[in-house]
Amino acid sequence: MSASTAWLLAVGIIFMSAFSSFIYHPYFYQIQLCAIQLRVAYSGLLYRKVLRLSSRSTNTMSSGQIINLLSNDVSQIEPALYFINYIWVAPLEVIIVVLIFWHFVKWISFIAIGYTLFLLLSQFFYGQLSIRLRTRILSVTDERVKIMSEIIKSMRIVKMYCWEGPFEQQIKNIRKREIIQLSYRLLLNCVQTLFSHTYIYVTFLMMYATMWSLNIQFDTRFFAIASCLLGYVRWVVMDCFNYAIRNLVQYVAAKRRIETFLLADESERDDRIRSPSNLESDLSSVELLPNVSSSSYLSTNRIDKNHSPSSLSCHLKIAQWKQDSSFALKNIVFDAHPGDLVCVIGPVGSGKSSLLQTLSGEVAYFEGKIRLHRTFCYVPQESWIFSSSLKQNILFGKKYDSKLFQKVVHASALEEDFLQLQHGEHTIIGDQGVMLSGGQKARVNLARALYRDADIYFLDDPLSAVDVKVSNHLFEKCIKTYLKNKICILVTHQVQFIKDATKVIVLKNGEAVQQGIYQELLQHSTSFAKLLEDIHQHEQDTASITSNEEKKHVSVGKNDNDEMIEISEHTLQTQLSSLQEDEPSPPTPTDFQQGETKAIGNVKFRDYLDYFRAGAGLLMAFILIFVIFSMQQATAIFSNWWLVKWSDEESFRHSVIPKSSNCSSPLSKVGSKIKTMSDAQWHLHRNEKFYIYCGIIVILFIITLIRIVATEFLCLNAARVLHDR
Ligand SMILES: Nc1ncnc2c1ncn2[C@@H]1O[C@H](COP(=O)(O)OP(=O)(O)OP(=O)(O)O)[C@@H](O)[C@H]1O
């Protein structure tokens, strides 16, 4: 080759490298962009789905599972896209490499290809195993996250009852199972990585072993080109293709879990009201507002173009939570108009809450017609608050209107509570704030519904969580005054209030056994009077049991000597109030923001040291990183050097030393020595070369295995130790 051709080729190589950088980086940027968009789209779908889930679906899955989907599964989408194109690039490159190899070593190139294909096919096997392991790991992780979120939610109770120990043990047990599953996956990763890292050396060993046994002469030029091409094949096929398959497999597993979640039953309220069988002619103008809010307790809003008065009509034939469940609501027919107060009463478990949820579209299996004309709001029996200020909990995203806000606060009897709290309506409540009592939470829920200013209200026993004085206030100021022009369906056990109802529905085992105006029912039905008496008696019994239980010793804890002791509910209440009194003043929204700030900048060197210390101790980590890594590299370089030396000697023996090679001094000496060897000596010399080469590759294999296993388990151990801390 002339010097000018060599220069030209060198410039060409530099130019191609620079050109590939210009292409590769924008390509990777675009693919990252696409991956992020896809992840955001998946997250959006999941968030939207959470808002649409039916109560039946929410009963079957924990919040931990949903958090896991959003954090763990969604994050599998991005890496799946990064290497996706290598799925077709890798086979193409293998074909090109085969053609070049064919030029030098003819059919021996198939050895390299066979081994490469073997490793590629084994990826599918690893993939299957990996999916299984990942599914198992995720189910254990789900379990752990679920318990953790329960502990965090009920931290005060856990601390008050000294339950830290048992909970810690439970978490440790689950974590142990999780670590075992993770270890299996690491072992699988180790096998994959081992074959990838030793790919070039094992391929050379197989090719050179074949040539050695068949007495085919070696060519140093082939070694130079082959080591370069095999390095490239290793990167593209063994690494990128491998990552592509591994990430794709993990993505498929995550996608299946996400799909199962997305296919979970949704609240059917929209379909039910939209379905033609449930629409009456005058409802043809009903349409959904664009900013529909469909949280589990605040209703979907509907508006009617003609502004006709609100109305509710219920012709329910049957409604069930599950298709074959023993409990069903049957034959409930009534209607209501503005100003109506419909009280639903009945014994515990008679289906009062189920009726309200059927009206709001939460019950899955339903036959009949329900017509809700204009907007509605559902206030559930179990109150829910989120971590923010009291004010934000009431506004719930609506614009602040001070007049309306004051009216709502007065109607919900929250004024006194605001005065008691240091920051009034700005007090932070929820996880990071003040703990509200059950009655306070119930009134915040009620206030939130009132602030929506809907036309139809479904109130599920809001008067039970409060004392007599407050329940009277709520009934008078909220239900009779504030909601006087609205349709109000009130479930209650407080039978003293039903006198004011425009209609009373008595439920028993899911059926409306009595229905009408209070006075009429009382006069004409002895069973109604008896039922009222029963409910009243039941209420009184419940109240007296509660007060008796207050006096009883009900709980256990540990004293200073670690002995089990009983603590009375009263004592606990006193302790709780003193805890609350001792609490620092509730954080303001600004404090909140400060608490949320993140550390920015580089990871500190101290953190790396901590990580290695947790993984295997600093000394072991040093030995692992510097000694084993260096040994592996040195052995790999030595194996190459040995092969080059051997190839050179083959060239001398067969007199194919390139003319251009500068081999005047030491090499020519070696060359003449090799040339003067007898055939027997040459064979012995060749065998020696081969056996030593085999030994080097075996050592390299072992060192690589030690390196990979040690590194993977160092990381796992660091994760375990840091988690346990
Ligand atoms: N979300 C739900 N999923 C499945 N079944 C439910 C659900 N809610 C209630 N049920 C079932 O419906 C039946 C009636 O319960 P419901 O809560 O409607 O009674 P209730 O009259 O409101 O009782 P209470 O007076 O205690 O509030 C019960 O058998 C209950 O198990």
Short mmCIF file of N, CA and C in Angstrom, two decimals, residues 508-582:
data_model
loop_
_atom_site.label_atom_id
_atom_site.label_comp_id
_atom_site.label_asym_id
_atom_site.label_seq_id
_atom_site.Cartn_x
_atom_site.Cartn_y
_atom_site.Cartn_z
N LYS A 508 -84.69 -2.49 53.58
CA LYS A 508 -84.41 -3.70 54.36
C LYS A 508 -83.92 -4.76 53.38
N ASN A 509 -82.77 -5.31 53.64
CA ASN A 509 -82.16 -6.30 52.74
C ASN A 509 -82.17 -5.85 51.27
N GLY A 510 -81.90 -4.59 51.06
CA GLY A 510 -81.80 -4.07 49.69
C GLY A 510 -83.12 -3.69 49.04
N GLU A 511 -84.24 -3.88 49.73
CA GLU A 511 -85.53 -3.54 49.13
C GLU A 511 -86.19 -2.38 49.88
N ALA A 512 -86.95 -1.57 49.13
CA ALA A 512 -87.65 -0.45 49.77
C ALA A 512 -88.95 -1.01 50.38
N VAL A 513 -88.92 -1.26 51.68
CA VAL A 513 -90.10 -1.89 52.30
C VAL A 513 -91.18 -0.85 52.64
N GLN A 514 -90.77 0.38 52.86
CA GLN A 514 -91.73 1.45 53.14
C GLN A 514 -91.26 2.69 52.38
N GLN A 515 -92.23 3.51 52.00
CA GLN A 515 -91.87 4.74 51.30
C GLN A 515 -93.00 5.75 51.43
N GLY A 516 -92.71 6.98 51.73
CA GLY A 516 -93.78 7.97 51.82
C GLY A 516 -93.40 9.11 52.73
N ILE A 517 -94.42 9.90 53.11
CA ILE A 517 -94.16 11.03 54.01
C ILE A 517 -94.16 10.49 55.44
N TYR A 518 -93.35 11.09 56.29
CA TYR A 518 -93.14 10.59 57.65
C TYR A 518 -94.45 10.39 58.40
N GLN A 519 -95.31 11.44 58.41
CA GLN A 519 -96.55 11.37 59.19
C GLN A 519 -97.44 10.24 58.69
N GLU A 520 -97.57 10.12 57.38
CA GLU A 520 -98.42 9.06 56.81
C GLU A 520 -97.90 7.69 57.21
N LEU A 521 -96.59 7.52 57.09
CA LEU A 521 -96.00 6.21 57.42
C LEU A 521 -96.23 5.88 58.88
N LEU A 522 -96.09 6.91 59.71
CA LEU A 522 -96.25 6.69 61.15
C LEU A 522 -97.67 6.30 61.49
N GLN A 523 -98.64 6.97 60.83
CA GLN A 523 -100.05 6.70 61.13
C GLN A 523 -100.50 5.34 60.59
N HIS A 524 -100.07 5.02 59.36
CA HIS A 524 -100.64 3.84 58.70
C HIS A 524 -99.81 2.58 58.84
N SER A 525 -98.61 2.71 59.32
CA SER A 525 -97.78 1.50 59.37
C SER A 525 -97.20 1.29 60.76
N THR A 526 -97.63 0.21 61.38
CA THR A 526 -97.09 -0.09 62.72
C THR A 526 -95.65 -0.58 62.60
N SER A 527 -95.36 -1.25 61.47
CA SER A 527 -93.99 -1.76 61.29
C SER A 527 -93.00 -0.60 61.18
N PHE A 528 -93.45 0.55 60.62
CA PHE A 528 -92.57 1.71 60.50
C PHE A 528 -92.20 2.23 61.89
N ALA A 529 -93.25 2.35 62.77
CA ALA A 529 -93.01 2.83 64.13
C ALA A 529 -92.05 1.87 64.85
N LYS A 530 -92.26 0.58 64.59
CA LYS A 530 -91.41 -0.44 65.25
C LYS A 530 -89.96 -0.29 64.75
N LEU A 531 -89.82 -0.07 63.43
CA LEU A 531 -88.49 0.06 62.85
C LEU A 531 -87.76 1.28 63.41
N LEU A 532 -88.52 2.39 63.55
CA LEU A 532 -87.91 3.60 64.11
C LEU A 532 -87.40 3.32 65.52
N GLU A 533 -88.22 2.60 66.25
CA GLU A 533 -87.85 2.26 67.62
C GLU A 533 -86.56 1.42 67.63
N ASP A 534 -86.53 0.43 66.70
CA ASP A 534 -85.35 -0.46 66.62
C ASP A 534 -84.10 0.33 66.30
N ILE A 535 -84.22 1.23 65.29
CA ILE A 535 -83.03 2.01 64.88
C ILE A 535 -82.57 2.89 66.04
N HIS A 536 -83.58 3.51 66.69
CA HIS A 536 -83.26 4.40 67.80
C HIS A 536 -82.54 3.62 68.91
N GLN A 537 -83.11 2.44 69.21
CA GLN A 537 -82.52 1.58 70.25
C GLN A 537 -81.09 1.20 69.87
N HIS A 538 -80.92 0.84 68.59
CA HIS A 538 -79.60 0.43 68.12
C HIS A 538 -78.58 1.55 68.28
N GLU A 539 -79.04 2.78 67.96
CA GLU A 539 -78.17 3.95 68.10
C GLU A 539 -77.73 4.14 69.54
N GLN A 540 -78.76 3.99 70.46
CA GLN A 540 -78.46 4.19 71.88
C GLN A 540 -77.51 3.11 72.39
N ASP A 541 -77.77 1.86 71.92
CA ASP A 541 -76.89 0.75 72.33
C ASP A 541 -75.47 1.00 71.88
N THR A 542 -75.34 1.43 70.64
CA THR A 542 -74.00 1.69 70.10
C THR A 542 -73.31 2.77 70.91
N ALA A 543 -74.09 3.83 71.26
CA ALA A 543 -73.51 4.93 72.02
C ALA A 543 -73.05 4.44 73.39
N SER A 544 -73.89 3.60 74.04
CA SER A 544 -73.50 3.16 75.39
C SER A 544 -72.32 2.19 75.34
N ILE A 545 -72.27 1.34 74.28
CA ILE A 545 -71.11 0.43 74.14
C ILE A 545 -69.83 1.25 73.99
N THR A 546 -69.93 2.29 73.17
CA THR A 546 -68.75 3.13 72.94
C THR A 546 -68.29 3.77 74.23
N SER A 547 -69.25 4.28 75.04
CA SER A 547 -68.82 4.96 76.26
C SER A 547 -68.28 3.95 77.27
N ASN A 548 -68.85 2.72 77.28
CA ASN A 548 -68.31 1.69 78.17
C ASN A 548 -66.90 1.30 77.76
N GLU A 549 -66.73 1.21 76.46
CA GLU A 549 -65.40 0.81 75.97
C GLU A 549 -64.35 1.85 76.29
N GLU A 550 -64.80 3.09 76.34
CA GLU A 550 -63.85 4.16 76.67
C GLU A 550 -63.25 3.94 78.04
N LYS A 551 -64.13 3.41 78.96
CA LYS A 551 -63.64 3.22 80.33
C LYS A 551 -62.77 1.97 80.43
N LYS A 552 -63.03 1.04 79.50
CA LYS A 552 -62.32 -0.24 79.61
C LYS A 552 -60.86 -0.09 79.20
N HIS A 553 -60.02 -1.07 79.69
CA HIS A 553 -58.64 -1.12 79.19
C HIS A 553 -58.68 -1.83 77.86
N VAL A 554 -58.32 -1.16 76.83
CA VAL A 554 -58.53 -1.77 75.52
C VAL A 554 -57.27 -2.05 74.74
N SER A 555 -56.20 -1.50 75.17
CA SER A 555 -55.06 -1.64 74.28
C SER A 555 -53.83 -2.12 75.04
N VAL A 556 -52.91 -2.66 74.30
CA VAL A 556 -51.68 -3.12 74.93
C VAL A 556 -50.49 -2.38 74.36
N GLY A 557 -49.49 -2.25 75.24
CA GLY A 557 -48.26 -1.62 74.79
C GLY A 557 -47.13 -2.14 75.64
N LYS A 558 -45.96 -1.55 75.60
CA LYS A 558 -44.85 -2.01 76.43
C LYS A 558 -44.41 -0.89 77.34
N ASN A 559 -44.08 -1.25 78.62
CA ASN A 559 -43.58 -0.21 79.50
C ASN A 559 -42.05 -0.15 79.39
N ASP A 560 -41.44 0.65 80.29
CA ASP A 560 -39.99 0.84 80.18
C ASP A 560 -39.22 -0.46 80.35
N ASN A 561 -39.82 -1.40 81.14
CA ASN A 561 -39.12 -2.67 81.36
C ASN A 561 -39.45 -3.70 80.30
N ASP A 562 -40.05 -3.25 79.23
CA ASP A 562 -40.41 -4.14 78.13
C ASP A 562 -41.47 -5.15 78.50
N GLU A 563 -42.30 -4.82 79.53
CA GLU A 563 -43.38 -5.75 79.88
C GLU A 563 -44.64 -5.26 79.21
N MET A 564 -45.50 -6.22 78.86
CA MET A 564 -46.76 -5.83 78.21
C MET A 564 -47.66 -5.18 79.24
N ILE A 565 -48.24 -4.04 78.94
CA ILE A 565 -49.17 -3.39 79.87
C ILE A 565 -50.43 -3.01 79.11
N GLU A 566 -51.51 -2.81 79.84
CA GLU A 566 -52.75 -2.39 79.21
C GLU A 566 -52.90 -0.88 79.36
N ILE A 567 -53.38 -0.25 78.34
CA ILE A 567 -53.54 1.20 78.37
C ILE A 567 -55.01 1.49 78.08
N SER A 568 -55.60 2.36 78.87
CA SER A 568 -57.01 2.65 78.61
C SER A 568 -57.15 3.60 77.45
N GLU A 569 -58.31 3.50 76.79
CA GLU A 569 -58.60 4.39 75.65
C GLU A 569 -58.51 5.84 76.11
N HIS A 570 -59.00 6.07 77.36
CA HIS A 570 -58.99 7.42 77.87
C HIS A 570 -57.56 7.94 77.96
N THR A 571 -56.68 7.05 78.52
CA THR A 571 -55.27 7.45 78.63
C THR A 571 -54.70 7.77 77.26
N LEU A 572 -55.05 6.91 76.29
CA LEU A 572 -54.53 7.12 74.94
C LEU A 572 -55.00 8.45 74.37
N GLN A 573 -56.29 8.71 74.60
CA GLN A 573 -56.84 9.98 74.11
C GLN A 573 -56.08 11.15 74.72
N THR A 574 -55.84 11.02 76.10
CA THR A 574 -55.14 12.11 76.77
C THR A 574 -53.75 12.27 76.19
N GLN A 575 -53.10 11.09 75.97
CA GLN A 575 -51.74 11.15 75.42
C GLN A 575 -51.73 11.79 74.04
N LEU A 576 -52.77 11.40 73.28
CA LEU A 576 -52.84 11.92 71.91
C LEU A 576 -53.00 13.42 71.92
N SER A 577 -53.92 13.89 72.86
CA SER A 577 -54.11 15.36 72.87
C SER A 577 -52.85 16.05 73.33
N SER A 578 -52.15 15.40 74.34
CA SER A 578 -50.92 16.07 74.78
C SER A 578 -49.88 16.05 73.67
N LEU A 579 -49.90 14.96 72.88
CA LEU A 579 -48.98 14.90 71.73
C LEU A 579 -49.26 16.06 70.79
N GLN A 580 -50.60 16.23 70.57
CA GLN A 580 -50.99 17.30 69.63
C GLN A 580 -50.64 18.67 70.19
N GLU A 581 -50.79 18.78 71.56
CA GLU A 581 -50.46 20.08 72.15
C GLU A 581 -48.97 20.36 72.02
N ASP A 582 -48.19 19.25 72.25
CA ASP A 582 -46.73 19.42 72.19
C ASP A 582 -46.23 19.66 70.78
#
